[in-house]
Amino acid sequence: MTMGSRIRRTLLAGLVASAVVVPVSAAASPKVPAPAPAAFAASATAQSRYAANLAVMGEASRMAGDAGRTGRAEKLRTMAAATPGQAGGAQFLTFDARGKGRAIEVLGDLGTADRIAVLVPGSDTTLDTYQRFRDGARSLRQRLQREHPRSAVIAWLGYDTPGTVSTTVLTAARAEEAAAELGPFLDRLGEMTGADARISLLCHSYGSVVCARTRTGPRVSDVVLYGSPGTGIPSAGRMPTGARVWAGRGSEDWISGVPHVRFAGLGFGTDPVDPAFGARRFAAGSAGHSDYLRPGTESLESLARIVIGATGSGSGSGSGSGSGSDGLTGPAVPSVRREASHA
């Protein structure tokens, strides 16, 4: 590699950092006291997990309130409330209030659902920002219910997401850790659901970096990457999954301005909506970065159709690209990869 090429690649890597990270200084938030999470035997039922985690959530809220963290206490009380139309309290398979917090919530009935969407969030998703993640999950479930009542949505906050304003968000290190948790969870989920249940993995922003590294079994039919900064994987065919791989990005998503380069472990390379990546593209309309699951949007319609399986056969198989006659492939999204001559 010539000296000029090295300099250009270094500049490109710098563009990634400047596009994503804005240096700021802020005092660290004091730690919130929290109880230990509930422990479960491998044979524990979903219902027993729901009840135990609600009890832990109540204790976590009390401890936060006693420590003067009234904001966290109120957010935990809101989390414990039942989803509209769902009997009883909220349904959490996992809940841990320590640190940034982890939570895996089920919207719907896993025992009867034959279409299950697992949402994997991106950066800055914590217990303190959980409601915005939950709102998206509820919006998707409501859309699915209108067309396919036997559906469920799982909001999977099963990892410590990186901060948007951090160097961690530029590397795959946190995603590797998360993928090691998500893969086994999907295997267990397959055991908890009916034999005819089909699972779709919907991965937003940095969550797409997680999903691109997650090994999936035969029960996972589709992996969907949206609002993605790239995955760090060169192509859909290199992902450890036999599922169909989809990618979409809204025209108003600021992530389109992030250079798709990878250098010295920073950045995530090929844009998933680039035909060279090999994913099936879905129409995301004018979605902004946080709008993909907003009610009434083209992106929500496309995602719901993928989960339901109303997408036609397309062309190719596995992680192949193609549009077929399902109407999901939108107009080409211009690639924003920077060529060396433009640096």
Coordinates of C-alpha atoms in Angstrom, one line a residue:
M1 CA 0.0 0.0 0.0
T2 CA 1.4 3.4 -1.0
M3 CA 1.9 6.3 1.5
G4 CA -0.9 8.3 -0.3
S5 CA -3.3 5.3 0.0
R6 CA -2.6 5.0 3.7
I7 CA -3.2 8.7 4.2
R8 CA -6.5 8.5 2.3
R9 CA -7.7 5.5 4.3
T10 CA -6.8 7.3 7.6
L11 CA -8.8 10.3 6.5
L12 CA -11.7 8.0 5.6
A13 CA -11.6 6.4 9.0
G14 CA -11.6 9.9 10.5
L15 CA -14.8 10.7 8.6
V16 CA -16.5 7.7 10.3
A17 CA -15.6 9.1 13.7
S18 CA -16.6 12.6 12.9
A19 CA -19.9 11.5 11.5
V20 CA -20.9 9.5 14.6
V21 CA -19.0 10.9 17.6
V22 CA -19.1 14.4 18.9
P23 CA -16.8 14.9 21.8
V24 CA -18.6 16.1 24.9
S25 CA -17.9 16.1 28.6
A26 CA -20.5 15.2 31.2
A27 CA -20.5 14.0 34.7
A28 CA -21.1 10.3 35.1
S29 CA -24.5 9.5 36.6
P30 CA -24.3 8.0 40.0
K31 CA -25.1 4.3 40.1
V32 CA -28.7 3.4 41.0
P33 CA -29.0 0.7 43.7
A34 CA -30.8 -2.4 42.4
P35 CA -31.6 -5.9 43.5
A36 CA -30.0 -9.0 42.0
P37 CA -32.0 -10.4 39.1
A38 CA -34.2 -13.4 39.6
A39 CA -32.6 -16.8 39.0
F40 CA -34.5 -19.5 37.0
A41 CA -34.1 -23.2 36.3
A42 CA -33.8 -24.2 32.7
S43 CA -37.3 -25.7 32.9
A44 CA -39.0 -22.4 34.2
T45 CA -42.1 -21.5 32.3
A46 CA -42.6 -18.1 30.7
Q47 CA -45.4 -17.4 33.1
S48 CA -43.2 -18.0 36.2
R49 CA -40.6 -15.8 34.7
Y50 CA -43.1 -13.0 34.1
A51 CA -44.3 -13.1 37.7
A52 CA -40.8 -13.2 39.3
N53 CA -39.4 -10.4 37.1
L54 CA -42.4 -8.2 38.0
A55 CA -41.6 -8.7 41.6
V56 CA -37.9 -7.8 41.0
M57 CA -39.0 -4.7 39.1
G58 CA -41.1 -3.6 41.9
E59 CA -38.2 -4.0 44.4
A60 CA -35.9 -2.1 41.9
S61 CA -38.4 0.8 41.7
R62 CA -38.6 0.9 45.5
M63 CA -34.8 1.0 45.9
A64 CA -34.4 3.7 43.3
G65 CA -37.0 5.8 45.0
D66 CA -35.4 5.4 48.4
A67 CA -32.1 6.5 46.9
G68 CA -33.7 9.7 45.6
R69 CA -33.7 8.5 42.0
T70 CA -37.3 9.3 41.4
G71 CA -37.0 9.4 37.7
R72 CA -35.7 5.8 37.4
A73 CA -38.3 4.7 40.0
E74 CA -41.1 6.1 37.9
K75 CA -39.8 4.6 34.7
L76 CA -39.7 1.2 36.3
R77 CA -43.3 1.6 37.4
T78 CA -44.2 2.4 33.9
M79 CA -42.3 -0.6 32.5
A80 CA -44.3 -2.9 34.9
A81 CA -47.6 -1.7 33.6
A82 CA -49.4 -4.1 31.2
T83 CA -49.5 -3.5 27.5
P84 CA -53.0 -2.2 26.4
G85 CA -55.1 -5.2 25.6
Q86 CA -52.9 -7.6 27.5
A87 CA -54.2 -9.1 30.8
G88 CA -52.1 -8.8 34.0
G89 CA -48.8 -6.9 34.2
A90 CA -46.0 -6.6 31.7
Q91 CA -44.3 -9.8 30.5
F92 CA -40.5 -9.9 31.0
L93 CA -38.5 -13.0 30.4
T94 CA -35.5 -11.2 31.8
F95 CA -35.0 -8.1 33.9
D96 CA -31.9 -6.7 35.5
A97 CA -31.9 -3.2 36.9
R98 CA -28.2 -3.1 37.6
G99 CA -26.0 -0.7 35.6
K100 CA -27.6 0.4 32.4
G101 CA -30.1 -2.5 32.8
R102 CA -31.2 -5.3 30.7
A103 CA -34.8 -6.4 29.8
I104 CA -36.4 -8.9 27.5
E105 CA -40.1 -8.2 27.1
V106 CA -42.8 -10.2 25.4
L107 CA -45.8 -8.6 23.8
G108 CA -48.3 -11.3 23.0
D109 CA -48.7 -15.0 23.8
L110 CA -45.6 -17.1 23.0
G111 CA -47.7 -20.2 23.5
T112 CA -50.0 -19.5 20.5
A113 CA -48.0 -17.2 18.3
D114 CA -46.8 -18.6 15.0
R115 CA -45.2 -15.3 13.9
I116 CA -42.6 -13.8 16.3
A117 CA -40.5 -10.7 15.7
V118 CA -37.4 -10.1 17.9
L119 CA -36.4 -6.5 18.0
V120 CA -32.7 -5.7 18.6
P121 CA -32.0 -2.1 19.5
G122 CA -29.1 0.2 18.7
S123 CA -27.0 2.6 20.8
D124 CA -28.2 4.4 23.9
T125 CA -31.0 2.0 24.7
T126 CA -31.1 1.5 28.4
L127 CA -33.7 1.2 31.1
D128 CA -33.9 5.0 31.3
T129 CA -34.7 5.2 27.5
Y130 CA -36.6 1.9 27.3
Q131 CA -40.0 3.5 26.6
R132 CA -39.1 4.6 23.1
F133 CA -37.9 1.1 22.3
R134 CA -41.1 -0.3 23.8
D135 CA -43.2 2.1 21.8
G136 CA -41.7 0.7 18.6
A137 CA -42.4 -2.9 19.7
R138 CA -46.0 -2.0 20.5
S139 CA -46.5 -0.3 17.2
L140 CA -45.2 -3.4 15.3
R141 CA -47.4 -5.7 17.4
Q142 CA -50.5 -3.6 16.8
R143 CA -49.8 -3.7 13.0
L144 CA -49.2 -7.4 13.0
Q145 CA -52.4 -8.1 15.0
R146 CA -54.6 -6.4 12.4
E147 CA -53.5 -8.9 9.8
H148 CA -52.2 -11.9 11.8
P149 CA -53.6 -12.3 15.3
R150 CA -51.3 -15.2 16.2
S151 CA -48.3 -12.9 16.4
A152 CA -45.9 -11.7 19.2
V153 CA -43.1 -9.2 19.5
I154 CA -40.1 -9.5 21.7
A155 CA -38.2 -6.4 22.7
W156 CA -34.7 -7.7 23.3
L157 CA -32.6 -5.4 25.4
G158 CA -30.2 -8.3 26.2
Y159 CA -26.9 -6.4 26.0
D160 CA -25.2 -3.2 27.2
T161 CA -25.7 -1.0 24.2
P162 CA -22.9 1.5 23.3
G163 CA -23.4 5.2 23.8
T164 CA -23.9 7.2 20.6
V165 CA -21.3 9.6 21.8
S166 CA -18.5 7.1 22.4
T167 CA -15.7 5.3 20.6
T168 CA -17.3 2.0 21.5
V169 CA -20.1 2.6 18.9
L170 CA -17.4 2.6 16.2
T171 CA -16.2 -1.0 16.9
A172 CA -17.8 -4.4 16.9
A173 CA -16.6 -5.4 20.4
R174 CA -19.9 -4.8 22.1
A175 CA -21.7 -6.5 19.2
E176 CA -19.6 -9.6 19.5
E177 CA -20.6 -9.9 23.2
A178 CA -24.2 -9.3 22.4
A179 CA -24.3 -11.9 19.6
A180 CA -23.0 -14.5 22.1
E181 CA -26.1 -13.8 24.2
L182 CA -28.6 -13.4 21.3
G183 CA -27.9 -16.7 19.5
P184 CA -28.6 -18.9 22.6
F185 CA -31.7 -16.8 23.4
L186 CA -33.1 -17.5 19.9
D187 CA -32.4 -21.2 20.4
R188 CA -34.3 -21.2 23.7
L189 CA -37.1 -19.2 22.2
G190 CA -37.5 -21.9 19.6
E191 CA -38.0 -24.4 22.4
M192 CA -40.6 -22.2 24.1
T193 CA -42.8 -21.8 21.0
G194 CA -44.8 -24.1 18.8
A195 CA -43.2 -26.1 16.0
D196 CA -44.9 -24.0 13.4
A197 CA -43.6 -20.7 14.8
R198 CA -41.5 -18.6 12.5
I199 CA -39.0 -16.1 14.0
S200 CA -37.9 -12.9 12.4
L201 CA -34.9 -10.9 13.7
L202 CA -35.4 -7.1 13.2
C203 CA -32.2 -5.2 13.9
H204 CA -31.9 -1.4 14.1
S205 CA -28.8 0.7 13.8
Y206 CA -26.0 -0.7 15.9
G207 CA -28.3 -3.7 16.5
S208 CA -27.6 -4.6 12.9
V209 CA -23.9 -5.1 13.8
V210 CA -25.1 -7.5 16.5
C211 CA -27.4 -9.5 14.3
A212 CA -24.8 -9.8 11.5
R213 CA -22.7 -11.8 14.0
T214 CA -25.5 -13.9 15.5
R215 CA -25.7 -17.5 14.7
T216 CA -29.3 -18.5 14.0
G217 CA -30.9 -21.9 13.7
P218 CA -33.6 -23.1 11.3
R219 CA -36.4 -21.4 13.2
V220 CA -35.2 -18.0 12.2
S221 CA -36.6 -17.3 8.7
D222 CA -35.6 -13.6 8.2
V223 CA -32.9 -11.2 9.5
V224 CA -33.7 -7.6 8.8
L225 CA -31.1 -4.8 9.0
Y226 CA -32.5 -1.2 9.0
G227 CA -31.0 2.2 9.8
S228 CA -27.6 0.4 9.7
P229 CA -24.2 2.0 9.8
G230 CA -22.8 -1.2 8.2
T231 CA -22.2 -4.5 9.9
G232 CA -18.4 -5.1 9.6
I233 CA -19.3 -8.2 7.6
P234 CA -18.5 -8.0 3.9
S235 CA -21.7 -9.5 2.5
A236 CA -24.9 -11.1 3.6
G237 CA -23.6 -14.5 2.4
R238 CA -20.9 -14.3 5.1
M239 CA -23.4 -13.9 8.0
P240 CA -23.8 -17.0 10.2
T241 CA -27.4 -17.6 9.2
G242 CA -29.4 -19.5 6.7
A243 CA -32.2 -17.0 6.9
R244 CA -33.2 -14.5 4.3
V245 CA -31.3 -11.2 4.9
W246 CA -33.1 -7.9 4.2
A247 CA -31.9 -4.3 4.4
G248 CA -33.6 -0.9 4.2
R249 CA -33.0 2.7 4.9
G250 CA -35.3 5.7 4.9
S251 CA -34.6 8.7 2.8
E252 CA -34.5 10.9 5.9
D253 CA -32.2 8.7 8.0
W254 CA -29.1 10.6 9.0
I255 CA -27.1 7.3 9.1
S256 CA -26.8 7.7 5.3
G257 CA -24.2 10.3 5.9
V258 CA -21.9 7.9 7.7
P259 CA -19.0 6.8 5.5
H260 CA -19.1 3.0 4.9
V261 CA -15.5 2.3 5.5
R262 CA -13.5 0.1 7.8
F263 CA -10.0 0.8 9.0
A264 CA -7.9 -0.4 12.0
G265 CA -11.0 -1.9 13.6
L266 CA -13.1 1.3 13.2
G267 CA -16.2 1.6 11.1
F268 CA -18.4 -1.1 9.5
G269 CA -17.6 -1.2 5.8
T270 CA -20.1 -2.2 3.1
D271 CA -23.5 -0.5 3.3
P272 CA -26.2 -3.2 3.7
V273 CA -28.5 -1.5 1.2
D274 CA -25.7 -1.6 -1.4
P275 CA -26.4 -4.3 -4.0
A276 CA -22.8 -5.5 -3.4
F277 CA -23.8 -6.6 0.1
G278 CA -26.3 -9.1 -1.3
A279 CA -29.4 -8.4 0.9
R280 CA -32.9 -8.2 -0.3
R281 CA -34.0 -4.6 -0.1
F282 CA -37.3 -3.4 1.4
A283 CA -39.0 -0.1 0.9
A284 CA -38.5 2.2 3.9
G285 CA -40.1 5.3 2.5
S286 CA -39.0 8.6 4.1
A287 CA -38.3 7.1 7.5
G288 CA -35.8 9.0 9.7
H289 CA -33.4 7.1 12.0
S290 CA -36.0 6.7 14.8
D291 CA -39.1 6.4 12.6
Y292 CA -39.0 2.9 11.1
L293 CA -41.7 1.5 13.5
R294 CA -43.8 4.6 13.6
P295 CA -47.5 3.9 12.9
G296 CA -48.6 4.5 9.4
T297 CA -45.2 4.5 7.8
E298 CA -44.1 2.6 4.7
S299 CA -41.2 1.1 6.7
L300 CA -43.6 -0.4 9.3
E301 CA -45.7 -1.9 6.6
S302 CA -42.7 -3.5 5.0
L303 CA -41.4 -4.9 8.2
A304 CA -44.8 -6.3 9.2
R305 CA -45.1 -8.0 5.8
I306 CA -41.7 -9.6 6.3
V307 CA -42.6 -10.9 9.7
I308 CA -45.9 -12.3 8.5
G309 CA -44.3 -13.8 5.5
A310 CA -46.4 -11.9 2.9
T311 CA -43.4 -11.1 0.8
G312 CA -43.7 -13.5 -2.1
S313 CA -40.8 -15.7 -3.1
G314 CA -38.5 -12.9 -4.4
S315 CA -35.5 -14.3 -6.2
G316 CA -32.6 -16.3 -5.0
S317 CA -32.6 -18.1 -1.6
G318 CA -31.0 -17.8 1.8
S319 CA -29.3 -14.5 2.0
G320 CA -29.7 -13.8 -1.7
S321 CA -30.9 -10.5 -3.1
G322 CA -33.7 -9.9 -5.4
S323 CA -37.1 -8.2 -5.5
G324 CA -39.6 -10.7 -7.1
S325 CA -43.2 -9.4 -7.2
D326 CA -43.7 -8.7 -3.5
G327 CA -43.5 -5.0 -3.8
L328 CA -41.1 -4.7 -1.0
T329 CA -38.1 -3.5 -2.9
G330 CA -38.0 0.2 -3.0
P331 CA -36.0 2.6 -5.2
A332 CA -32.3 2.2 -5.0
V333 CA -30.6 4.1 -2.2
P334 CA -27.5 5.9 -3.4
S335 CA -24.4 4.4 -1.8
V336 CA -22.5 6.9 0.4
R337 CA -19.2 5.0 0.4
R338 CA -16.5 7.5 -0.2
E339 CA -14.1 6.8 -2.9
A340 CA -10.4 7.5 -2.2
S341 CA -10.3 10.1 -5.0
H342 CA -13.0 12.1 -3.2
A343 CA -11.4 12.1 0.3

